[in-house]
mmCIF file of C-alpha atoms (C1' of nucleotides) in Angstrom:
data_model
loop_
_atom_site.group_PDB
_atom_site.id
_atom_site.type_symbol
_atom_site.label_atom_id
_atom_site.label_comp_id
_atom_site.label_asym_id
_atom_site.label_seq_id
_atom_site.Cartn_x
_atom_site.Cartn_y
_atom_site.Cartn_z
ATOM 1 C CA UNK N 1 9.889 40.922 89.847
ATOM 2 C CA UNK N 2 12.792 39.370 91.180
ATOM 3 C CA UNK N 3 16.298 38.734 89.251
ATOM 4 C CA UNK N 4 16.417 35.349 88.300
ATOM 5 C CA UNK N 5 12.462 35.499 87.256
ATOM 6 C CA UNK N 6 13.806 39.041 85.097
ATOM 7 C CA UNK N 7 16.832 36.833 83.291
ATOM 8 C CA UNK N 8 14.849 34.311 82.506
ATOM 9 C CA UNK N 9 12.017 36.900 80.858
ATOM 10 C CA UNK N 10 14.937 38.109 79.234
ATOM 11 C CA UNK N 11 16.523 34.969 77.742
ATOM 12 C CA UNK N 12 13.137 34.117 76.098
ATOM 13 C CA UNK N 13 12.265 37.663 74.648
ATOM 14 C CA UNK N 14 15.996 37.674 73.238
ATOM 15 C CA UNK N 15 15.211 34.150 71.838
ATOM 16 C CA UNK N 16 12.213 34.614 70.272
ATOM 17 C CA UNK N 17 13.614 38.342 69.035
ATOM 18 C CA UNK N 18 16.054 36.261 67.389
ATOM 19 C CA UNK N 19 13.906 33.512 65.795
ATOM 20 C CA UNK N 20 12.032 36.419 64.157
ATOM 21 C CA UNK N 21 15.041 37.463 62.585
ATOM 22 C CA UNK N 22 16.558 34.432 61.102
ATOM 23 C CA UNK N 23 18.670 33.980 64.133
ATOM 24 C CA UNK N 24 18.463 30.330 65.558
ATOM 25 C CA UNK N 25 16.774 30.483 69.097
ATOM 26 C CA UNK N 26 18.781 28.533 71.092
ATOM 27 C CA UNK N 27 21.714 30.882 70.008
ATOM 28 C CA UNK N 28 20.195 34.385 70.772
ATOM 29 C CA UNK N 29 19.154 32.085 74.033
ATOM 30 C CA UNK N 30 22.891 31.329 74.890
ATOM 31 C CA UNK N 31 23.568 34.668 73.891
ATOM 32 C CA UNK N 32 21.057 36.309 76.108
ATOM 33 C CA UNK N 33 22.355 34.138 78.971
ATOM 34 C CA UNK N 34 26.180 35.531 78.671
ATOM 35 C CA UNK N 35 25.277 38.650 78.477
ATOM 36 C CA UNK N 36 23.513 39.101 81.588
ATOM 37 C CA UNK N 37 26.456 36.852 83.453
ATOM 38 C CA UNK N 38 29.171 38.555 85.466
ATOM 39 C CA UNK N 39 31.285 35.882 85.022
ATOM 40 C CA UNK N 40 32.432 33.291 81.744
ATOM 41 C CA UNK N 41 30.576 29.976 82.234
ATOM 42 C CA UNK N 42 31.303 26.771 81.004
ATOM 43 C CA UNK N 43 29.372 24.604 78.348
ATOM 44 C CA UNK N 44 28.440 22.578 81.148
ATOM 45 C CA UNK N 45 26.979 25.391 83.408
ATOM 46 C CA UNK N 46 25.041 26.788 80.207
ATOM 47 C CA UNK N 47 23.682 23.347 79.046
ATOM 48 C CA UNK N 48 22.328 23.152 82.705
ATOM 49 C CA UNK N 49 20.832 26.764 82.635
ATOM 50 C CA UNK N 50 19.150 26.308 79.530
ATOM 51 C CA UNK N 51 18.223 22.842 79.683
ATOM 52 C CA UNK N 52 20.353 22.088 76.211
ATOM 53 C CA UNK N 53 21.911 18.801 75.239
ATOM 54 C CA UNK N 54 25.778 19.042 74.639
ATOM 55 C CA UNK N 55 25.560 18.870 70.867
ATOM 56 C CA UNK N 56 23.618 21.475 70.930
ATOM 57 C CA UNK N 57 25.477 23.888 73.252
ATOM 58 C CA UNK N 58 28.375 23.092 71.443
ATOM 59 C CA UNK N 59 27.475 23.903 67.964
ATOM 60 C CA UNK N 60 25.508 26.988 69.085
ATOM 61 C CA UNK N 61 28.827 28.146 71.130
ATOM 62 C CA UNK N 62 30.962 27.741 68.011
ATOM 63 C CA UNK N 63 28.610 29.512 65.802
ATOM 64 C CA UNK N 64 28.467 32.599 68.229
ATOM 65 C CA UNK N 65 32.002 32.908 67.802
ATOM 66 C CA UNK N 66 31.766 32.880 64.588
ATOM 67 C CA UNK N 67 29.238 35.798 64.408
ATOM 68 C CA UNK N 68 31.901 37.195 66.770
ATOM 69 C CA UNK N 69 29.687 37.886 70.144
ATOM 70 C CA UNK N 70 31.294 35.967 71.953
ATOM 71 C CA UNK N 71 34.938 34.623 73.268
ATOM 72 C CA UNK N 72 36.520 31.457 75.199
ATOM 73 C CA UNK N 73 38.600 31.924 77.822
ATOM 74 C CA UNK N 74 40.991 29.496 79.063
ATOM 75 C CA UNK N 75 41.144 30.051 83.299
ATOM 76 C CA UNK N 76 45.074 29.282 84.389
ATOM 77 C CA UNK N 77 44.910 25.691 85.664
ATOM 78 C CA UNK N 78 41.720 24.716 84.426
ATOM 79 C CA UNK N 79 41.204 22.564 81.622
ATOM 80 C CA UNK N 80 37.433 23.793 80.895
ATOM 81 C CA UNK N 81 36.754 26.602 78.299
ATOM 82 C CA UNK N 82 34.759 29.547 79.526
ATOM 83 C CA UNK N 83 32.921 31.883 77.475
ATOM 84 C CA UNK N 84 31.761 34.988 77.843
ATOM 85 C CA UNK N 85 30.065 37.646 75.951
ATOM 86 C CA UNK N 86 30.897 41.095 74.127
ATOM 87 C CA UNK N 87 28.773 43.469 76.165
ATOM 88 C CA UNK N 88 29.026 46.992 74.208
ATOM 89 C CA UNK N 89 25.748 47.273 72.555
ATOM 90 C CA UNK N 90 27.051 48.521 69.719
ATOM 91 C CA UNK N 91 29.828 46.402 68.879
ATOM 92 C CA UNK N 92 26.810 43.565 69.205
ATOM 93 C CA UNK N 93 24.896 45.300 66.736
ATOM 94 C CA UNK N 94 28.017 46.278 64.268
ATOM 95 C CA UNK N 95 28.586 42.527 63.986
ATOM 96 C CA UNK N 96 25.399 41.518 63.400
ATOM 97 C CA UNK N 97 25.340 43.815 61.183
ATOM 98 C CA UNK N 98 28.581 42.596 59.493
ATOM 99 C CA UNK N 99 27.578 38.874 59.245
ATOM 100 C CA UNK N 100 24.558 39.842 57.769
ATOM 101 C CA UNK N 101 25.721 41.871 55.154
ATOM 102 C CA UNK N 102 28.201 39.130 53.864
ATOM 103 C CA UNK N 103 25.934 36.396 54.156
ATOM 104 C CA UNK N 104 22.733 38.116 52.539
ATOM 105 C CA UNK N 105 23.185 41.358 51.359
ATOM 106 C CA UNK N 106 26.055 41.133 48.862
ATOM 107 C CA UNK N 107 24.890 37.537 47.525
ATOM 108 C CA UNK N 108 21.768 39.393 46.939
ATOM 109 C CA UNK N 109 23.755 42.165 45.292
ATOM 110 C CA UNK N 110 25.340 39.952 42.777
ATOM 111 C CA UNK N 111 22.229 38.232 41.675
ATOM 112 C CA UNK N 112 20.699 41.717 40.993
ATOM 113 C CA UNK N 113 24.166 43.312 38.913
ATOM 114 C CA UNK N 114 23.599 40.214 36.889
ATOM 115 C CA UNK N 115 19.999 41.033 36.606
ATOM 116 C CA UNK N 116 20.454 44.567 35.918
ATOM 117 C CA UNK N 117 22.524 43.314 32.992
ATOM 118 C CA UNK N 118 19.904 41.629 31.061
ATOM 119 C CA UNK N 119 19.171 43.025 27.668
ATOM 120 C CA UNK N 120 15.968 43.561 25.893
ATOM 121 C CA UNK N 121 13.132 45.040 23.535
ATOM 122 C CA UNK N 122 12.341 48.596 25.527
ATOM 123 C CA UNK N 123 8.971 48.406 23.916
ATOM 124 C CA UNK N 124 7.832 45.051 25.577
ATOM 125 C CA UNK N 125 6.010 45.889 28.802
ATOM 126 C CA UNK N 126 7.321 42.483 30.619
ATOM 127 C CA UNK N 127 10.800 44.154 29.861
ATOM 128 C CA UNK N 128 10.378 47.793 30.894
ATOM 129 C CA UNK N 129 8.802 46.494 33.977
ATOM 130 C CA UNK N 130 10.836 44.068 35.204
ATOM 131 C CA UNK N 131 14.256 46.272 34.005
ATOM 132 C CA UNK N 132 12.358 49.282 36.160
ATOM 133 C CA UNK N 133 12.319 47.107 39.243
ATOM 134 C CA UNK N 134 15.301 45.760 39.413
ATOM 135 C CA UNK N 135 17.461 48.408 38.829
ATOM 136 C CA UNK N 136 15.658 50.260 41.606
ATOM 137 C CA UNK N 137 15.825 47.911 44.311
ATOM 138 C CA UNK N 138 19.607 47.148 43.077
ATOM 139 C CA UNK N 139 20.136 51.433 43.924
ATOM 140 C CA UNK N 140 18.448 50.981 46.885
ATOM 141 C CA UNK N 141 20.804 47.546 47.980
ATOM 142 C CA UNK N 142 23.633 49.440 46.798
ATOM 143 C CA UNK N 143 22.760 52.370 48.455
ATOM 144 C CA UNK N 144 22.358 50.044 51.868
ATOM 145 C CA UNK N 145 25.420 48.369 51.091
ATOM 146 C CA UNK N 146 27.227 51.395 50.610
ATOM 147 C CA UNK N 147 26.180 52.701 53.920
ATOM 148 C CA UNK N 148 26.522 49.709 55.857
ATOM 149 C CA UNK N 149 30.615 49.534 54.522
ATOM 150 C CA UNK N 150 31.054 53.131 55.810
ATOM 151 C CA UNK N 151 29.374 52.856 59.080
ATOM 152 C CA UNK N 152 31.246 49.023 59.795
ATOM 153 C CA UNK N 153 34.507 50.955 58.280
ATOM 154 C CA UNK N 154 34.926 54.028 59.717
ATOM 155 C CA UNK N 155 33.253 55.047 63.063
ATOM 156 C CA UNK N 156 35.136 57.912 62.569
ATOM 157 C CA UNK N 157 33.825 59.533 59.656
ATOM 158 C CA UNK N 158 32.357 62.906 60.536
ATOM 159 C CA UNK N 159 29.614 62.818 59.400
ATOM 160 C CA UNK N 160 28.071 58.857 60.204
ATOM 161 C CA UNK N 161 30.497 59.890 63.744
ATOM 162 C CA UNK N 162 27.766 62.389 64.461
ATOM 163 C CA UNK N 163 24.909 60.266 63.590
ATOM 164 C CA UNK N 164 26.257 57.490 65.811
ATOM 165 C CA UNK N 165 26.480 59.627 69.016
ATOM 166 C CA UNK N 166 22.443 60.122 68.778
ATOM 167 C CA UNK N 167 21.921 56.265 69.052
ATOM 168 C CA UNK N 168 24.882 55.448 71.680
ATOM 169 C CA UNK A 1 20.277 35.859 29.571
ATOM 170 C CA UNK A 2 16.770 35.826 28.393
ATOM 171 C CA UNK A 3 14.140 37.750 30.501
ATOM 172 C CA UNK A 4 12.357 34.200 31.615
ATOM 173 C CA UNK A 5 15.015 32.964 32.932
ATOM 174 C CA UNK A 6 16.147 36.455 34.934
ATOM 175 C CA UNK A 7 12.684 37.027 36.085
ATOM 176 C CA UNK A 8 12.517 33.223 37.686
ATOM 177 C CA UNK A 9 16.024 33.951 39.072
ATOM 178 C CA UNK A 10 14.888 36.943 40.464
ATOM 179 C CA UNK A 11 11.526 35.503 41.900
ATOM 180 C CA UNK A 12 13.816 32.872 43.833
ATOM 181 C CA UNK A 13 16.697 35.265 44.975
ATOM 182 C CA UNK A 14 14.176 37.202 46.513
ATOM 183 C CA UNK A 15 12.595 34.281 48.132
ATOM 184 C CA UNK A 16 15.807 33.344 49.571
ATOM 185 C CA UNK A 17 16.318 36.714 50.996
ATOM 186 C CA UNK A 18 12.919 36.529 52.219
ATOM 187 C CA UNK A 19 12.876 33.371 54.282
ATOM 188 C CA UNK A 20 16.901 34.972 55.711
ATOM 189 C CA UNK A 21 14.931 37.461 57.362
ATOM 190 C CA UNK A 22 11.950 35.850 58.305
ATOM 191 C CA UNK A 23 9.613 36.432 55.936
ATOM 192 C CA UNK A 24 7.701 32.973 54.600
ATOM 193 C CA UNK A 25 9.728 32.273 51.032
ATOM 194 C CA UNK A 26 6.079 32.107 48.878
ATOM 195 C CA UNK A 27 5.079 35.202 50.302
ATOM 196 C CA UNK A 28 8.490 36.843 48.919
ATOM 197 C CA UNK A 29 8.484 34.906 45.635
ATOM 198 C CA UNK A 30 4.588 36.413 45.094
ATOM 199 C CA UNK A 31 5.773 40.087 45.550
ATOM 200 C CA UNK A 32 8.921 39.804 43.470
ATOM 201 C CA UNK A 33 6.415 37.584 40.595
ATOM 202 C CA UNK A 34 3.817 40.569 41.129
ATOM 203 C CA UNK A 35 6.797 43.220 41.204
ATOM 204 C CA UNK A 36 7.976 42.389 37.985
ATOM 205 C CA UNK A 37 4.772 41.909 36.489
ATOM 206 C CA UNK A 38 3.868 45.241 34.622
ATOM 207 C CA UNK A 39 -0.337 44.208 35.023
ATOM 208 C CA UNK A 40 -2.386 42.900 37.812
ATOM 209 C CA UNK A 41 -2.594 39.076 37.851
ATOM 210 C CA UNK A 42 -5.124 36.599 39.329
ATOM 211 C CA UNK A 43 -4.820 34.040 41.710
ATOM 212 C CA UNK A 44 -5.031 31.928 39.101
ATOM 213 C CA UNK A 45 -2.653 32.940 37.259
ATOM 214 C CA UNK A 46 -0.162 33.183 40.477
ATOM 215 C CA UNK A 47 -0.655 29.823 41.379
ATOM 216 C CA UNK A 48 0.262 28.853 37.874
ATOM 217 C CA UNK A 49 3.297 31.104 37.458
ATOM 218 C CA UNK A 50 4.559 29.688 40.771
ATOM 219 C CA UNK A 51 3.246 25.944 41.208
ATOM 220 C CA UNK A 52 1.533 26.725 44.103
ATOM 221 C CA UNK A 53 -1.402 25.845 45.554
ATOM 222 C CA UNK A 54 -5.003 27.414 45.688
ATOM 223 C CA UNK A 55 -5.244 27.680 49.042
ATOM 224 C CA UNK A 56 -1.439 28.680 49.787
ATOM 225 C CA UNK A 57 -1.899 31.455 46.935
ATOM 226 C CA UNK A 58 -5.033 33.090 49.011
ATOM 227 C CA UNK A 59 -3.046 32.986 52.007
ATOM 228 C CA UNK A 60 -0.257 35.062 51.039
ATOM 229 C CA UNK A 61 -2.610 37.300 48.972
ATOM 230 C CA UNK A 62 -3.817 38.089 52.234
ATOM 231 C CA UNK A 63 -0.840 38.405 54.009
ATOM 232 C CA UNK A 64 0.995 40.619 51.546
ATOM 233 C CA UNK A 65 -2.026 43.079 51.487
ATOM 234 C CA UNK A 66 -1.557 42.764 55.088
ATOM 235 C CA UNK A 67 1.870 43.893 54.567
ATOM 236 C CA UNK A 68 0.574 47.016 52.764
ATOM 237 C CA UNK A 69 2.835 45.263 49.801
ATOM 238 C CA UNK A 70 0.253 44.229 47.361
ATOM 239 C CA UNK A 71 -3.519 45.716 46.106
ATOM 240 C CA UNK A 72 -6.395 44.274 44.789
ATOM 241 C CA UNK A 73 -7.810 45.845 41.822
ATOM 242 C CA UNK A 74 -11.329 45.193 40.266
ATOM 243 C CA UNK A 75 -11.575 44.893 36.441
ATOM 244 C CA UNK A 76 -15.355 46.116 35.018
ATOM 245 C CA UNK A 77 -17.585 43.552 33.871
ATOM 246 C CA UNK A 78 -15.192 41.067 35.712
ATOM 247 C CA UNK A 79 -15.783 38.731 38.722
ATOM 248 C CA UNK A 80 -12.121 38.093 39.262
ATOM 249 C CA UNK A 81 -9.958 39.676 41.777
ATOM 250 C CA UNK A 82 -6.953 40.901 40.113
ATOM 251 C CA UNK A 83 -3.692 41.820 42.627
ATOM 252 C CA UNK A 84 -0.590 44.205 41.383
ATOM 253 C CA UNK A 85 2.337 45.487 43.905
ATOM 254 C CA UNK A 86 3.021 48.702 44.479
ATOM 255 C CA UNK A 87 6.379 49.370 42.710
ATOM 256 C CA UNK A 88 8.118 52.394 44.308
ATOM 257 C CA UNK A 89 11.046 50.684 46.618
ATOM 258 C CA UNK A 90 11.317 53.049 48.648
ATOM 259 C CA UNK A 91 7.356 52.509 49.838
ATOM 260 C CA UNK A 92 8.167 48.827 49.815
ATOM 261 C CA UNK A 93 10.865 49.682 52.285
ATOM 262 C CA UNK A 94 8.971 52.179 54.209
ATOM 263 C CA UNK A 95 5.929 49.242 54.680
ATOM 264 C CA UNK A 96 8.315 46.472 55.541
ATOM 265 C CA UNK A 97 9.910 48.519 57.945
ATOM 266 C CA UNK A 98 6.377 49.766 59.909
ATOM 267 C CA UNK A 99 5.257 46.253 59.711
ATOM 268 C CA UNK A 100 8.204 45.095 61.439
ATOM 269 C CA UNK A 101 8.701 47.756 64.204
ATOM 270 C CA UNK A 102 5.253 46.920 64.802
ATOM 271 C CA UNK A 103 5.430 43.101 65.022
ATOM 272 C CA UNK A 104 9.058 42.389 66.858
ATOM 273 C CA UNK A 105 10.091 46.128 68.238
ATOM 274 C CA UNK A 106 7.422 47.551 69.915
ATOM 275 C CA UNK A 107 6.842 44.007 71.882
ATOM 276 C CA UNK A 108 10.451 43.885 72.916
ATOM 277 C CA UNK A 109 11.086 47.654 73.963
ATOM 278 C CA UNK A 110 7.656 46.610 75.972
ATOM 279 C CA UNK A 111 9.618 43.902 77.695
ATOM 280 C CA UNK A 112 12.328 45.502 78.082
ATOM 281 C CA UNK A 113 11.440 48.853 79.635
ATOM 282 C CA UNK A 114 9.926 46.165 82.553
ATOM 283 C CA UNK A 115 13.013 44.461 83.070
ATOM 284 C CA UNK A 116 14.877 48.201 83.368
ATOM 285 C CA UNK A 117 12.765 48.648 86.176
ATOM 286 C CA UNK A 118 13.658 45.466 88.582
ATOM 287 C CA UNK A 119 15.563 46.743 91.294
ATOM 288 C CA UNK A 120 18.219 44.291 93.240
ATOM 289 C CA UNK A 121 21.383 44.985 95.438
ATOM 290 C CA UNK A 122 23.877 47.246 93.721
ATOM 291 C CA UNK A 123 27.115 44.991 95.193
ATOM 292 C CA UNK A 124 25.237 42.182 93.626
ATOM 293 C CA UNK A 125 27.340 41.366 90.385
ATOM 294 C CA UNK A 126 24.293 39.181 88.960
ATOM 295 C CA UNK A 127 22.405 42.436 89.595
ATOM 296 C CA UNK A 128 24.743 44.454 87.898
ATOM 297 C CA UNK A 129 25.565 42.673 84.956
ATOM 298 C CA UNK A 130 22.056 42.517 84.584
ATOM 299 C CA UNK A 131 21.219 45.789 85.051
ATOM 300 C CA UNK A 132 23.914 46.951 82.459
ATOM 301 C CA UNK A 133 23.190 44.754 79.932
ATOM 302 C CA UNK A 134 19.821 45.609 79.801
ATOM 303 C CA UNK A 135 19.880 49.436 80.361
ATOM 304 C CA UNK A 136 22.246 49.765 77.319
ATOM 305 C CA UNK A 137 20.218 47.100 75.194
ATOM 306 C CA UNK A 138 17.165 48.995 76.346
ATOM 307 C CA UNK A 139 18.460 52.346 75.135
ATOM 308 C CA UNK A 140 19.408 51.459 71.677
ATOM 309 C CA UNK A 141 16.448 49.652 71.017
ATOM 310 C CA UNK A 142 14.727 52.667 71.907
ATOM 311 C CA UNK A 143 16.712 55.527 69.775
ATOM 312 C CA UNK A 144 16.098 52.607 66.923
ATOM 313 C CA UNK A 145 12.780 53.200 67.801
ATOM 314 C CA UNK A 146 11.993 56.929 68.279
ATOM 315 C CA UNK A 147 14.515 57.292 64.574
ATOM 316 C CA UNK A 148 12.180 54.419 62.545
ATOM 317 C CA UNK A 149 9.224 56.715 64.387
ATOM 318 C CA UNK A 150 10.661 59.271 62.463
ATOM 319 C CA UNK A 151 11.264 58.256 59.733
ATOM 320 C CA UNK A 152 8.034 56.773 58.844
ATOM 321 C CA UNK A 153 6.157 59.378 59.974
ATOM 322 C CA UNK A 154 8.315 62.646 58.296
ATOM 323 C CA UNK A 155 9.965 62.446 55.133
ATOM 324 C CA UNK A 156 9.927 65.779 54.608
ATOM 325 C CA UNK A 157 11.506 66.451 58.258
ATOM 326 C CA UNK A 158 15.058 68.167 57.202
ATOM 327 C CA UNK A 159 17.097 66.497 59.090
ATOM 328 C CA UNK A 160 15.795 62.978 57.747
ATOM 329 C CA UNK A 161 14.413 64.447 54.427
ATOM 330 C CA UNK A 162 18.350 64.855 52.972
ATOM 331 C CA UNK A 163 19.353 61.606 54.408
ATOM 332 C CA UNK A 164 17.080 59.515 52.480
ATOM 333 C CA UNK A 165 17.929 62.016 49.737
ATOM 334 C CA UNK A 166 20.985 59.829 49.531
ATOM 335 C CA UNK A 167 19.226 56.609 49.333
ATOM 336 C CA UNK A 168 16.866 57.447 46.754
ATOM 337 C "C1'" DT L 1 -33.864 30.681 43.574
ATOM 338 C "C1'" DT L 2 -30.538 28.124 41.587
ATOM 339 C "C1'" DA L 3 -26.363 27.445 39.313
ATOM 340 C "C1'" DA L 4 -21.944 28.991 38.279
ATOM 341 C "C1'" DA L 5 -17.825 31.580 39.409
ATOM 342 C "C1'" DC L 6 -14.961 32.660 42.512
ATOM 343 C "C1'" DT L 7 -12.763 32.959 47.484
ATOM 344 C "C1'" DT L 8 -11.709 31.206 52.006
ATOM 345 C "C1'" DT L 9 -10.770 27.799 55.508
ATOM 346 C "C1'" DC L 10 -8.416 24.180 57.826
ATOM 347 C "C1'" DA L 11 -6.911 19.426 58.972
ATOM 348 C "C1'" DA L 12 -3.623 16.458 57.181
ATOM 349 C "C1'" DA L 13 0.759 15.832 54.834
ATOM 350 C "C1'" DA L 14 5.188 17.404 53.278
ATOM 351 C "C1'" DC L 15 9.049 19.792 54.083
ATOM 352 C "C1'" DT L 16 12.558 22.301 56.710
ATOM 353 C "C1'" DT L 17 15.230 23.223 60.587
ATOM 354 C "C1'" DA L 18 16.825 22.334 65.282
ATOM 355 C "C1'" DT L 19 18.107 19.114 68.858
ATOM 356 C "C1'" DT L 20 19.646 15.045 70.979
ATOM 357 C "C1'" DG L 21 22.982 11.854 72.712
ATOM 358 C "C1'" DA L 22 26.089 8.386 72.043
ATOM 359 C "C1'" DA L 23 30.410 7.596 69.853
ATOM 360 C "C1'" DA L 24 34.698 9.372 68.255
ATOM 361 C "C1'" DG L 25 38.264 12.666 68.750
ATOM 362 C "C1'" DT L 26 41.589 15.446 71.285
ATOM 363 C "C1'" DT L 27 44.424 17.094 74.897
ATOM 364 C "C1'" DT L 28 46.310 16.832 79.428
ATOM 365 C "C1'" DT L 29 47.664 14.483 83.548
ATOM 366 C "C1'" DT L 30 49.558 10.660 86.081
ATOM 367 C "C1'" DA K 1 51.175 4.721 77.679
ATOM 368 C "C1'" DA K 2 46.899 4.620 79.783
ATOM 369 C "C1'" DA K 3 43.307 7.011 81.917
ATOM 370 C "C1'" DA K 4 40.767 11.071 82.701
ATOM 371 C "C1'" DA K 5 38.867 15.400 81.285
ATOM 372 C "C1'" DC K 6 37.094 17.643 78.033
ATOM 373 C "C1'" DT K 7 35.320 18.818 72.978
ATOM 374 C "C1'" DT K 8 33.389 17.692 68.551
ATOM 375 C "C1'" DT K 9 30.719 15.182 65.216
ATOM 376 C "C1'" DC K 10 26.716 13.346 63.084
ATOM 377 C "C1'" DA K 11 22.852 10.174 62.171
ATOM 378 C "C1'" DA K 12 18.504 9.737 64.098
ATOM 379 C "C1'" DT K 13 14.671 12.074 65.852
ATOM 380 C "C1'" DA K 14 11.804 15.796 67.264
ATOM 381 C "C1'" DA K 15 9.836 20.175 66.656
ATOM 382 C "C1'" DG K 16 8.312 23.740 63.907
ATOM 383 C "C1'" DT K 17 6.682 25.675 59.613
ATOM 384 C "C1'" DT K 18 4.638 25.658 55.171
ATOM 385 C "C1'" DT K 19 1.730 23.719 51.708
ATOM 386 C "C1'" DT K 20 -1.921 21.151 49.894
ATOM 387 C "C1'" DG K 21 -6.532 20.292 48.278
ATOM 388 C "C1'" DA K 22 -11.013 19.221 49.150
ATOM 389 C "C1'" DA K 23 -14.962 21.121 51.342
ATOM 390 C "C1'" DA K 24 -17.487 25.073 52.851
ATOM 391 C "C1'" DG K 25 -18.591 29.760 52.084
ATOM 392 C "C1'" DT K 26 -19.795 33.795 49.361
ATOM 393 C "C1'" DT K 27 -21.198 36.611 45.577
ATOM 394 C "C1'" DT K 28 -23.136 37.407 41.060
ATOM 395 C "C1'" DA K 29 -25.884 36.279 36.948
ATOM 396 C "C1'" DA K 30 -29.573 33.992 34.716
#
DNA sequence: TTAAACTTTCAAAACTTATTGAAAGTTTTT
DNA sequence: AAAAACTTTCAATAAGTTTTGAAAGTTTAA
């Protein structure tokens, strides 16, 4: 298999990776794209690469930056914007991570702390059971929230440090 | 807050969350009806609580006992298939995690151990990049791996076993 | 064996989400 | 101050996904 034949195989695993995850395609697509580039391209070059329109490539660049993967860069006498991608694996997955967490995991959270505060006859079955469930998954979400603060915190802590260095 | 009203809240939370991480919003809104349910219901009686249809209710039946989510159960003397969700979160967890790995990780680690293997010019930045990007992507998608292998497999491993100690 | 009870299928329709592209906006250069 | 270079917006449209419901299929009981 040759290189540009490998990219592209690339860009549409990432892609379709991404649309499994709630991740728009296009923008795991312009993601996968920058990350395999040695150099920052323009919105022009990656409309042409991916065969986007410039609405598109625009609002998928902006949103990238928002999830924080990647960054413009403005080339000295140029008036273009060039963008490029964060390229430590796990700083890619940290902010995933991070976005995530504040757009689903702690609305999530708040819903179920309300939940968890519903009162109600212990000796009705539709209580007990629903009261039982919730208050389990809302450990488990806090648990996973709790985690998820450390580890985006504090690389450093000694203990999540060591657990780190088996996935790096 | 009367327990109506928090069930249905929690029954559309958890669809939310759901369809955020690419699971289809009924099927969600199904396990978290079933979840808080404390006995087996019908399809009937789904499609009701829900306002869905027949044929959308068989579907995700289906699907979540596909999932390893939900069970069928079969009441004496009765024709009717009756369907109650197994309630410990941490199983729930465990099942949505397997199903997952299976479905989106194993294909991409498949992918992505070929692309490891294209060979190219080393002075070739393209190459390079490439390379890199891939090589590192490929190795933490693989220590995900081998850890959700794990995990799934050995709760009682030590190691693991007072990890999820902390979850629980 | 026939009717009734129940489950499954699937093409069409509804709904949701992503994409386009032309127009408007902004910044820089001349 | 006008033109050129570039970026952003957004209504219309396309693409993708989910849902419906009627028809076909299956199982059980009489």
């Amino acid at each position: 298999m040759e290189l540009a034949e490998a990219k592209s195989k690339f860009i549409e695993a990432w892609g379709k990776l991404g649309s499994e995850w709630g991740i728009n395609r296009t923008m795991a697509q312009v993601h996968a794209l920058l990350l395999t580039s040695p150099v920052a391209m323009t919105t022009e070059e990656i409309m042409e690469a991916l065969s986007i329109s410039r609405g598109n490539a625009n609002m998928t660049l902006r949103d990238l930056i928002g999830w924080g993967l990647i960054e413009k860069q403005h080339k000295a006498g140029e008036r273009k914007e060039y963008f490029f991608a964060e390229k430590d694996t796990w700083t890619i997955a940290r902010q995933v991570a991070q976005e995530r967490k504040k757009r689903e995991l702690d609305p999530i959270l708040k819903v179920l702390n309300e939940l968890s505060a519903v009162k109600g006859d212990e000796k009705d079955p539709e209580y007990k059971t629903f009261k039982t469930s919730i208050t389990s998954i809302n450990k488990l979400a806090g648990n996973v929230n709790k985690t998820l603060e450390t580890m985006l915190k504090a690389e450093e802590n000694w203990f999540w440090g060591s657990i780190f260095k088996i996935f790096k």
